Tab-separated table of C-alpha atoms and ligand atoms in Angstrom:
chain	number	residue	atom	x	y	z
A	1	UNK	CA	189.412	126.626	85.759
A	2	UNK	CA	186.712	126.156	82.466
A	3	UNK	CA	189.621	125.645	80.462
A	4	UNK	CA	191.584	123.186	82.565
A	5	UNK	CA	187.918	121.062	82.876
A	6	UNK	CA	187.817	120.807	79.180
A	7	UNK	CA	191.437	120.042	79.056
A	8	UNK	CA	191.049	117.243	81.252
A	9	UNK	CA	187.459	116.271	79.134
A	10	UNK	CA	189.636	115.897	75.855
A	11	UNK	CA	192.388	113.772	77.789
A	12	UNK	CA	190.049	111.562	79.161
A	13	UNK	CA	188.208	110.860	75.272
A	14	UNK	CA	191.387	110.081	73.783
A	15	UNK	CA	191.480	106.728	72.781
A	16	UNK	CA	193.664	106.722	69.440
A	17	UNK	CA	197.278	108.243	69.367
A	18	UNK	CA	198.938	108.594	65.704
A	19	UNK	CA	201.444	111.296	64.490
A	20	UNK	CA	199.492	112.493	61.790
A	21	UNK	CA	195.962	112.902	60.793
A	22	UNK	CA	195.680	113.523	56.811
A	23	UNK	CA	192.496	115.273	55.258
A	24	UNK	CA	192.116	113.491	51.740
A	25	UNK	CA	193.079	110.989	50.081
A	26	UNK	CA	193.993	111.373	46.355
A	27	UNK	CA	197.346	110.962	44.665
A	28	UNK	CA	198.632	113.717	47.603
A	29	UNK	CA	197.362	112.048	50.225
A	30	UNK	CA	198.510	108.695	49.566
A	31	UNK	CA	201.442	109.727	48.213
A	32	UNK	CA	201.953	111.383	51.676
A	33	UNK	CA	200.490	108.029	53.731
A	34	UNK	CA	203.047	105.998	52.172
A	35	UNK	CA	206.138	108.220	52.635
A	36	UNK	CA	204.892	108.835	56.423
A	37	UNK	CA	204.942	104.887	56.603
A	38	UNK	CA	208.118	104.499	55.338
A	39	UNK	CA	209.552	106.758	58.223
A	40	UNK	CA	207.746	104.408	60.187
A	41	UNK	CA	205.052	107.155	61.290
A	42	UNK	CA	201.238	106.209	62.219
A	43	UNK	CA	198.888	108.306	60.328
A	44	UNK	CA	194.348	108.181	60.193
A	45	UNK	CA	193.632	109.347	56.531
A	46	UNK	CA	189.871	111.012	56.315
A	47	UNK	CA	188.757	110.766	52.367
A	48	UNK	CA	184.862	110.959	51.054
A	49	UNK	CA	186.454	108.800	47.548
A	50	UNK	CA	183.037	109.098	46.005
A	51	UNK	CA	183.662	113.067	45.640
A	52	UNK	CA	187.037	112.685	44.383
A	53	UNK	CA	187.138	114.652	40.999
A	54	UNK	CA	190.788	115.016	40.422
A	55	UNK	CA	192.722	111.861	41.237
A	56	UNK	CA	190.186	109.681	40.182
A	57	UNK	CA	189.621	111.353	36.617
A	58	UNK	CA	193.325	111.976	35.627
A	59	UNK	CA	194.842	109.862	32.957
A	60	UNK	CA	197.487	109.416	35.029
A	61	UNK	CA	200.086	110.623	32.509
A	62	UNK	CA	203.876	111.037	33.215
A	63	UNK	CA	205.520	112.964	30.126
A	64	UNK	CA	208.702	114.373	30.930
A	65	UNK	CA	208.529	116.552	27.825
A	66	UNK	CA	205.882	119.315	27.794
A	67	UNK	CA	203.897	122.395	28.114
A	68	UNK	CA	203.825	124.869	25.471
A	69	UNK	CA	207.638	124.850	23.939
A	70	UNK	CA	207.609	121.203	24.341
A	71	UNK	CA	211.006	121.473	26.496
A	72	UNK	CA	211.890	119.301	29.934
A	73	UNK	CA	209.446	119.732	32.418
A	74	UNK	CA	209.597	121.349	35.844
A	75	UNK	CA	212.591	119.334	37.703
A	76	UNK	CA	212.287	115.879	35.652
A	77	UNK	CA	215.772	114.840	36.459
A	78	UNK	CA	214.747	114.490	39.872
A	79	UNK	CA	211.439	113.915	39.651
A	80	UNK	CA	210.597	111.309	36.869
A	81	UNK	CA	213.403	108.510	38.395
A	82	UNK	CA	211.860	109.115	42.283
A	83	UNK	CA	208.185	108.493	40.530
A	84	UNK	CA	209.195	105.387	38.675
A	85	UNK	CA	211.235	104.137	42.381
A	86	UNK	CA	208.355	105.106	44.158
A	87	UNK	CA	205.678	103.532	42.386
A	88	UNK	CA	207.429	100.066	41.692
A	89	UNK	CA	207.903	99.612	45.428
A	90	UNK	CA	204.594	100.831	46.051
A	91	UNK	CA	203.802	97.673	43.718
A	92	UNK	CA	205.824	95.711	45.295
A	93	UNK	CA	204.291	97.034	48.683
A	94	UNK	CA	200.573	96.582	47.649
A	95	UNK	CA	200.730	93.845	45.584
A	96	UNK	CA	199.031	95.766	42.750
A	97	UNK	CA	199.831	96.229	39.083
A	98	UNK	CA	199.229	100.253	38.628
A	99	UNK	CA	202.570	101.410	36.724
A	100	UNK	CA	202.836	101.384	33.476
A	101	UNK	CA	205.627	103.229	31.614
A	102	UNK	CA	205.402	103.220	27.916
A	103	UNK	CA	206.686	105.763	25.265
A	104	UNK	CA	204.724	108.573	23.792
A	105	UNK	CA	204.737	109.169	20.465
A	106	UNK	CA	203.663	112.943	18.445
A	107	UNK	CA	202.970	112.548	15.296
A	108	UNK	CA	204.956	116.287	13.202
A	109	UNK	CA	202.836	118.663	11.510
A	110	UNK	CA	205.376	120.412	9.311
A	111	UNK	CA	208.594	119.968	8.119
A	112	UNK	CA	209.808	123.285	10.267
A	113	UNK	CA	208.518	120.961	13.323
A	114	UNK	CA	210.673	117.584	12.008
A	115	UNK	CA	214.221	120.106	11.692
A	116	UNK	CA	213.824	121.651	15.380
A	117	UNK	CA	213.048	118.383	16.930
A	118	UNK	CA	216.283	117.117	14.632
A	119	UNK	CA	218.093	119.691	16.321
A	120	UNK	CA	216.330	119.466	19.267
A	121	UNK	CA	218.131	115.783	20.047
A	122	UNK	CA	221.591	116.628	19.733
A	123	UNK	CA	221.233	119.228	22.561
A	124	UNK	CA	222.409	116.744	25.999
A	125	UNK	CA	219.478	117.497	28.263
A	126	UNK	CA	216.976	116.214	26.029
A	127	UNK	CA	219.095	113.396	24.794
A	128	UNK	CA	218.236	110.953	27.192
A	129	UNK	CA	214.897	111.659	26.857
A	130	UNK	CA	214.099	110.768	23.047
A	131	UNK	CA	214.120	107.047	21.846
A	132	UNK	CA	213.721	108.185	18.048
A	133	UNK	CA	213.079	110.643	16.156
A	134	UNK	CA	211.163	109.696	12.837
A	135	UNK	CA	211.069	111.337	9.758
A	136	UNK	CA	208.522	109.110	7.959
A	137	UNK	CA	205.178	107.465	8.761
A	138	UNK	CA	206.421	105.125	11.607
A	139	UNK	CA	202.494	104.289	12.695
A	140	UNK	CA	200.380	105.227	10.004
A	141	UNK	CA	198.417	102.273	10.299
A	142	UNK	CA	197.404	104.359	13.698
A	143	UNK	CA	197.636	107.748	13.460
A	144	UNK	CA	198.243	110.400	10.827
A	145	UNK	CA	202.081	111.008	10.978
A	146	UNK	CA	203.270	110.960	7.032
A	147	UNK	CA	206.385	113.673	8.579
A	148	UNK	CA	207.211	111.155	11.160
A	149	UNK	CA	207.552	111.863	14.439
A	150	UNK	CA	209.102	112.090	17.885
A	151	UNK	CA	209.159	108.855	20.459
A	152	UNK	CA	209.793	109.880	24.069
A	153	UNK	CA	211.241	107.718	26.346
A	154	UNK	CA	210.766	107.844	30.557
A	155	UNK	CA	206.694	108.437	30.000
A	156	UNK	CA	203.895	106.429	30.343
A	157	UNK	CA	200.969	106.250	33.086
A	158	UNK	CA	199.586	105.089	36.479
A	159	UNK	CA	196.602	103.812	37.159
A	160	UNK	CA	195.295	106.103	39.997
A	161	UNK	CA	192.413	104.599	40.597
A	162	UNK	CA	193.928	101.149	41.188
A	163	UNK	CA	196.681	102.780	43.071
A	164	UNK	CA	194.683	104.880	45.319
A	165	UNK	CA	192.347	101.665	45.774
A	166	UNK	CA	195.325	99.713	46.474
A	167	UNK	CA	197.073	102.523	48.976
A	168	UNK	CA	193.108	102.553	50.893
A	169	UNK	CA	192.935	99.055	51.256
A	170	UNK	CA	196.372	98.932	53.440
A	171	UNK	CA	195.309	101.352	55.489
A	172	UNK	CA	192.044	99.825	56.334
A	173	UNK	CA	193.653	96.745	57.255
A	174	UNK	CA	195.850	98.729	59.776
A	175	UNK	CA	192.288	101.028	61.254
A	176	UNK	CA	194.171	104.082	60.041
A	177	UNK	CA	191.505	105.064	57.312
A	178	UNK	CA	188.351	106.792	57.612
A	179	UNK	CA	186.271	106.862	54.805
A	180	UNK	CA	184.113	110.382	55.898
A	181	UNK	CA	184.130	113.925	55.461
A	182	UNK	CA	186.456	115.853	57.960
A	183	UNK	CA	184.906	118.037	60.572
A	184	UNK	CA	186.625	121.171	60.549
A	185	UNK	CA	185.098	122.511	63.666
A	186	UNK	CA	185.980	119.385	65.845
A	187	UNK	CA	189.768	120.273	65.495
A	188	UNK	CA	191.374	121.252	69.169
A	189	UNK	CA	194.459	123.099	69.288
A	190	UNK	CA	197.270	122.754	71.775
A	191	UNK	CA	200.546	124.057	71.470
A	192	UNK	CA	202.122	120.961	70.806
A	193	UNK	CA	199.514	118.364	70.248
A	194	UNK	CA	195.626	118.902	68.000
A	195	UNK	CA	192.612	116.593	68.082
A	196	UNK	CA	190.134	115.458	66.945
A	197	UNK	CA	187.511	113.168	68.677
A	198	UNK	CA	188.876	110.950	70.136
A	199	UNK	CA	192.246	111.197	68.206
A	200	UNK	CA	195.111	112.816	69.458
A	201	UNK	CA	198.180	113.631	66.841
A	202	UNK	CA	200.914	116.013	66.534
A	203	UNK	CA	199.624	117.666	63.417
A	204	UNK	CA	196.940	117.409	60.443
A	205	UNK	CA	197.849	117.458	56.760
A	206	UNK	CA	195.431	119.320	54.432
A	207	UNK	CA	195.306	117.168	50.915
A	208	UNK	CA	192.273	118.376	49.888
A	209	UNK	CA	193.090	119.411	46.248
A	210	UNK	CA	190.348	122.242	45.208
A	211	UNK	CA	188.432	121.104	48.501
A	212	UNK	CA	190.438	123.204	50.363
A	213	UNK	CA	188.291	126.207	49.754
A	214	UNK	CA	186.071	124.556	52.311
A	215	UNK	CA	188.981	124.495	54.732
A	216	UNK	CA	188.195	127.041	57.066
A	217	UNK	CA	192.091	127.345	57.982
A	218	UNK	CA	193.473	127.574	54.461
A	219	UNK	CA	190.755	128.910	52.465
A	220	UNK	CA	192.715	131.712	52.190
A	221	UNK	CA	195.625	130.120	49.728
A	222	UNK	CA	195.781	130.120	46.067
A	223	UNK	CA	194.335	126.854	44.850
A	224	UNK	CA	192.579	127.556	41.414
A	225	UNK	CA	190.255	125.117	40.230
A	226	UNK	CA	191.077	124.151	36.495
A	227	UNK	CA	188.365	122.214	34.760
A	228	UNK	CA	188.945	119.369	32.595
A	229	UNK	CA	186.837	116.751	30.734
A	230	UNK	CA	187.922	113.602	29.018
A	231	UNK	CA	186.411	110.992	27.058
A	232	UNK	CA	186.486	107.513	27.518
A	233	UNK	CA	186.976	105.451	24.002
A	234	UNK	CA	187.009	101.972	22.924
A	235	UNK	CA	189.803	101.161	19.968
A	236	UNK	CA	189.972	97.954	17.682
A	237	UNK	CA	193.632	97.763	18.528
A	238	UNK	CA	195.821	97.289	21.926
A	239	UNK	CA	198.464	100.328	21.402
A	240	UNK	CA	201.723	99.757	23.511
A	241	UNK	CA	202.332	103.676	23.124
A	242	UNK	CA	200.710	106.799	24.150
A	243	UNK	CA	199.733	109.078	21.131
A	244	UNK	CA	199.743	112.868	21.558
A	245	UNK	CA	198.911	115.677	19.255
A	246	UNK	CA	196.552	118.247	20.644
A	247	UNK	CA	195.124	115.594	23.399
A	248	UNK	CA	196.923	112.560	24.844
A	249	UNK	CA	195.298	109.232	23.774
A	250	UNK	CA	196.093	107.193	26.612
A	251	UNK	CA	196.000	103.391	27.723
A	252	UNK	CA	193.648	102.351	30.859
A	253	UNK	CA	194.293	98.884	32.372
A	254	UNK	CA	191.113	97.409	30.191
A	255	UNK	CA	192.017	96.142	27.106
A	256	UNK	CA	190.718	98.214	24.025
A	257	UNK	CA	189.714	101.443	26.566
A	258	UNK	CA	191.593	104.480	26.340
A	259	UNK	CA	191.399	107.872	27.902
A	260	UNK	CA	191.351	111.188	25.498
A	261	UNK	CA	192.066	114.203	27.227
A	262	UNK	CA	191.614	116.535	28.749
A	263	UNK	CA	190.511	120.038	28.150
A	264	UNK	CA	191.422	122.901	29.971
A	265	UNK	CA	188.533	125.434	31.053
A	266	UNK	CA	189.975	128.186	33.325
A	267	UNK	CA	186.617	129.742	33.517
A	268	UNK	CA	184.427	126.800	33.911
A	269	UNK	CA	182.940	126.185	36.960
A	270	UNK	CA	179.992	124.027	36.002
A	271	UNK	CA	180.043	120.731	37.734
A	272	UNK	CA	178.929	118.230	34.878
A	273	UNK	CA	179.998	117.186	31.029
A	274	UNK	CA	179.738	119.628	28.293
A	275	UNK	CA	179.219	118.983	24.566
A	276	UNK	CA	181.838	122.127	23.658
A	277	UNK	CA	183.962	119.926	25.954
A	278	UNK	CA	183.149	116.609	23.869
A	279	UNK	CA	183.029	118.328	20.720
A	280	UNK	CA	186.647	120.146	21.068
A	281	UNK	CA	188.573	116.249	22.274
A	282	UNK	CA	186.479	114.624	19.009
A	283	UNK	CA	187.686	117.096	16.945
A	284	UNK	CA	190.829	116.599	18.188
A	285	UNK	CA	190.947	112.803	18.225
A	286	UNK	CA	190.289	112.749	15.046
A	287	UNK	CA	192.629	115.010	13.612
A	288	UNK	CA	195.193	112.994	15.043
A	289	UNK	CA	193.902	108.758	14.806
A	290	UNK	CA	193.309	106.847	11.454
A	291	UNK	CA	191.116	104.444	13.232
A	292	UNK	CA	187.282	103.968	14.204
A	293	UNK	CA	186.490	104.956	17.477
A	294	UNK	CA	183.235	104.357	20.268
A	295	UNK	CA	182.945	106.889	23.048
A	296	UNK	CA	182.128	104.737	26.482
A	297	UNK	CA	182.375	107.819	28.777
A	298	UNK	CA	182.163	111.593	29.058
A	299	UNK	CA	183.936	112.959	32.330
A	300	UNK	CA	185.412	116.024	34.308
A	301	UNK	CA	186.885	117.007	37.680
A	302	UNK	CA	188.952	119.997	38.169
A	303	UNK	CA	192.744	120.046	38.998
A	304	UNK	CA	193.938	122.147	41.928
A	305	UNK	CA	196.221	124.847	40.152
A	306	UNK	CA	198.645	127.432	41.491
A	307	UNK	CA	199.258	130.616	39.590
A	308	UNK	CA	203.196	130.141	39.396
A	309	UNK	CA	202.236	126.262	38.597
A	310	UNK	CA	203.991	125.371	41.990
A	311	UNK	CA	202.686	122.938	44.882
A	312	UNK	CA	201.472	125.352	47.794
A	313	UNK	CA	202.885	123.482	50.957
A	314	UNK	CA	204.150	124.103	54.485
A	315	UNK	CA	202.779	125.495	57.749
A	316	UNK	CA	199.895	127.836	58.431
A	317	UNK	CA	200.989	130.679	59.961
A	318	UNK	CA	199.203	131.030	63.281
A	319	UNK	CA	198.501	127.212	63.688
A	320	UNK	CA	201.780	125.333	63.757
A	321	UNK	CA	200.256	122.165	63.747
A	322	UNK	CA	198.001	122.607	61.042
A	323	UNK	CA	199.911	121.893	57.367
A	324	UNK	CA	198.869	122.224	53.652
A	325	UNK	CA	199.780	119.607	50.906
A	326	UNK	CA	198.203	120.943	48.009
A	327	UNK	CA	198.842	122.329	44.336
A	328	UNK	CA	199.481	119.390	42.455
A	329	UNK	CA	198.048	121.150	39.210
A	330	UNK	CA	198.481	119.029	36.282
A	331	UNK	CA	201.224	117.045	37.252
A	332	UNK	CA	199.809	115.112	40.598
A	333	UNK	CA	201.264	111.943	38.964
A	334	UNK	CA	205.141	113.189	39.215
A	335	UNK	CA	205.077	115.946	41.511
A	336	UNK	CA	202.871	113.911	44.587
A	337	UNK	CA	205.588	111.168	45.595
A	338	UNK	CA	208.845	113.194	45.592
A	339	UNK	CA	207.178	116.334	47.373
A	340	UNK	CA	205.944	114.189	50.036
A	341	UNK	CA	208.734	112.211	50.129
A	342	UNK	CA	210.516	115.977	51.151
A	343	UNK	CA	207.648	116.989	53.139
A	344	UNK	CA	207.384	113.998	55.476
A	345	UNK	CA	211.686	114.707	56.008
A	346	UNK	CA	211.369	118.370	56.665
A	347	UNK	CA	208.280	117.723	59.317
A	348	UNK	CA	210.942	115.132	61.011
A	349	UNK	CA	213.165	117.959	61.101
A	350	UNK	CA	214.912	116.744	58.113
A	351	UNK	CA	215.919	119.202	54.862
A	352	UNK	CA	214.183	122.408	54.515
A	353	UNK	CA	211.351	122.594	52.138
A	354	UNK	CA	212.306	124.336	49.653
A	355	UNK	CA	211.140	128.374	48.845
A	356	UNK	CA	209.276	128.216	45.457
A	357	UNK	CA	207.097	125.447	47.006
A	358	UNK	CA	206.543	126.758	50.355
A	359	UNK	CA	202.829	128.190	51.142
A	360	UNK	CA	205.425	131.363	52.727
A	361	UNK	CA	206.593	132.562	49.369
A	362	UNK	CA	202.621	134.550	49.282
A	363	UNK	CA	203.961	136.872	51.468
A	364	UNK	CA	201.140	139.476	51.000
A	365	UNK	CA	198.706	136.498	52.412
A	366	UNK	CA	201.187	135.092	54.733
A	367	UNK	CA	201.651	138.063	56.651
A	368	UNK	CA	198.317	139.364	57.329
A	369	UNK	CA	197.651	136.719	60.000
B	1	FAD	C1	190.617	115.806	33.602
B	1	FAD	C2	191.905	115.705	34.363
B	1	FAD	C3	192.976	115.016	33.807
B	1	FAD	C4	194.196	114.929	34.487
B	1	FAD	N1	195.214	114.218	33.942
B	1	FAD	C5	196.382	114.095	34.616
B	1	FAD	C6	197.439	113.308	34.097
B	1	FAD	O1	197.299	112.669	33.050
B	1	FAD	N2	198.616	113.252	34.798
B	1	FAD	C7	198.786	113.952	35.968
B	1	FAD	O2	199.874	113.881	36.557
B	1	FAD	N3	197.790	114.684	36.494
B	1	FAD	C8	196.612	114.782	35.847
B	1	FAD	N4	195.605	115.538	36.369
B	1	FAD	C9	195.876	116.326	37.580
B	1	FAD	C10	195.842	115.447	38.803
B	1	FAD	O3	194.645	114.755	38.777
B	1	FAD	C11	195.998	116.315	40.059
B	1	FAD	O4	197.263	116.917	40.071
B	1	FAD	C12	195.841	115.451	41.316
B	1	FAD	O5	194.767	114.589	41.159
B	1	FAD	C13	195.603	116.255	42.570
B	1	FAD	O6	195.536	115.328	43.630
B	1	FAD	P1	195.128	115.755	45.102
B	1	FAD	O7	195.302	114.565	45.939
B	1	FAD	O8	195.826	117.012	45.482
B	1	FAD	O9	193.577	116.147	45.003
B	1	FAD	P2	192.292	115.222	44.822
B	1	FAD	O10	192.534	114.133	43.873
B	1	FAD	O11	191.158	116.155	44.529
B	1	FAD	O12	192.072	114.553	46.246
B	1	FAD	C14	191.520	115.261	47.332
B	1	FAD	C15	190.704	114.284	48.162
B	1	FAD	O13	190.360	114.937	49.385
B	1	FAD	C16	189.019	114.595	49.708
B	1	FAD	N5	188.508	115.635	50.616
B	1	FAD	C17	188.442	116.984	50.414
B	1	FAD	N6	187.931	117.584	51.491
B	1	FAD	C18	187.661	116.609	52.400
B	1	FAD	C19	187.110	116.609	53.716
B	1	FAD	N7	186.737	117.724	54.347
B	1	FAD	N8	186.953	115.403	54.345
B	1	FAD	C20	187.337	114.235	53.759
B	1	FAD	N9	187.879	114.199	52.509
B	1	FAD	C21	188.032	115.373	51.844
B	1	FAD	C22	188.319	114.541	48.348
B	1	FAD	O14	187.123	113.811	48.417
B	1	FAD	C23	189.399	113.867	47.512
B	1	FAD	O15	189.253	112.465	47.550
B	1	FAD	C24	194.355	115.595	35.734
B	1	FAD	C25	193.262	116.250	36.308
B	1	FAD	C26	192.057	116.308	35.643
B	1	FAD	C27	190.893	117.016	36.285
């Protein structure tokens, strides 16, 4: 009888039906918003932007060459054309200007480095990716690159912050954005239905990036957070490239301003700037630019890493209504619209999601619910 009352008590306060509530609002989040709209899906994003320390300090770099071996990144056949789709309609969408592909350009440091990379372009999968290799200065008014160097092609950056601003704004003007923390403790769960107030939908989707630890329903997963800082620098020159050797020197949508970065501090859990974390992206800056520099801004967030460097995604496993979007790592930029692209199918009951990105494949967590 108690539980039929508060039954009826929660019926009677709805006053907002949408198919989806989604907890945060960074590059997974609106990613996600955005794919759920194209399937023609309501949706009430939750988002406390001011705390955002991921989206909001990324570069926004999209290199699909990378990592340690400097070989094709994680699925970039599929990946890199889906991003550039996806964010040109999303342009087209918003009516914002937040895409901007350019090539990147790394300077060689030895002649061993200038063979394997001349080697490197006659193999087919990387073909496509290298507008020219160089094997003299090609910007030494620039950078230090007497050996040349290698010009990749399908890179460049967004602009999250625009893009994010941009992806807010539509929702506001549609009354499906809250900007506020998410209650955790409000949430009501039904077997087919949750809410939340006075919202009723047929599931929430946790894109919390390292918030999730806070998430008393998927504490549990493995989102590390990886600290990084960047500087903000002001150049006498407008580069129409991105330079990379030992940090990425990258274009912002102000003339002259540039992001350096970032560093990557495993171990670091300090919420502020550091001058090891300054001192370590100057050294590096200059090592690789021939040009004066002023440093504008200091900054740092943390990305939310998985330990096999895979999104962590899918269904909790008592709650069937409550889902995780999550692990974007380094790579929010790429991985965000094409995973949420395949996670907003697979919720329709559309394609599977597939194994090595499914929250599932940490069985020894998984099962002990
Ligand atoms: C220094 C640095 C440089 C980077 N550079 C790049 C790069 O060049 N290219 C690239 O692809 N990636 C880069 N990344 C990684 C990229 O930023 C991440 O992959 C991506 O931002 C993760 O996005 P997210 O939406 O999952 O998380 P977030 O951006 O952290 O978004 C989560 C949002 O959820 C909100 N939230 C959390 N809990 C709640 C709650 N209870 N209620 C309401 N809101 C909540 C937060 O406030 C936040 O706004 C970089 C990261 C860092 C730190």
């Amino acid at each position: 009888m108690r539980q039929l009352l508060i039954k009826l008590q929660i019926f009677a306060a709805i006053k907002t039906v949408v198919n989806y509530i989604i907890v945060g609002q960074g590059l997974a989040g609106s990613c996600l918003a955005l794919a759920f709209e194209k399937e023609g899906k309501k949706v009430l994003v939750f988002d406390e932007p001011a705390k955002n320390r991921s989206s909001a300090i990324a570069a926004g770099l999209f290199n699909p060459i990378a990592g340690k071996g400097l070989a094709k990144t994680w699925m970039a056949d599929t990946l890199f054309p889906f991003a550039q789709t996806f964010y040109q309609q999303a342009e087209a969408k918003l009516r914002a200007r937040f895409f901007y592909p350019m090539p990147i350009y790394r300077p060689f440091i030895s002649i061993e480095e200038q063979n394997e990379w001349m080697a490197k372009s006659e193999d087919n999968s990387l073909r496509p990716l290298i507008e020219k290799i160089h094997t003299s200065s090609a910007f030494g008014n620039l950078v230090q690159d007497g050996l040349g160097g290698i010009l990749v092609r399908h890179a460049g950056y967004v602009d999250t912050l625009t893009f994010m601003g941009a992806v807010r704004t539509s929702l506001i003007s549609t009354g499906s954005y809250l900007p506020r923390p998410f209650d955790y403790a409000k949430i009501k769960i039904e077997t087919n239905k949750v809410y939340y107030e006075e919202v009723e939908a047929e599931g929430i989707i946790f894109c919390e990036g390292v918030g999730v630890k806070q998430n008393p329903f998927f504490s549990w997963v493995y989102i590390n957070p990886l600290k990084g800082e960047t500087l903000t620098v002001r150049l006498p020159h407008q580069l129409n490239q991105i330079f990379n050797r030992g940090i990425y020197l990258v274009p912002t949508a102000k003339p002259y301003t540039y992001i350096v970065g970032a560093t990557y501090k495993p171990n670091d859990d300090t919420h502020h700037v550091t001058p090891e974390g300054k001192e370590e992206l100057e050294e590096k800056l200059q090592a690789l630019m021939n040009i004066p520099y002023v440093i504008e801004q200091q900054q740092w967030g943390f990305r939310p890493t998985v330990p096999d460097r895979r999104l962590t995604v899918g269904q909790h496993p008592v709650h069937k209504n409550l889902y995780l979007f999550n692990g974007m790592g380094t790579k929010g930029v790429t991985l965000a619209p094409y995973f949420a692209h395949v996670f907003a199918h697979w919720l329709e009951g559309a394609g599977k999601l597939p194994d090595e990105i499914n929250i599932k494949r940490f069985k020894s967590l998984y099962s002990k619910f």
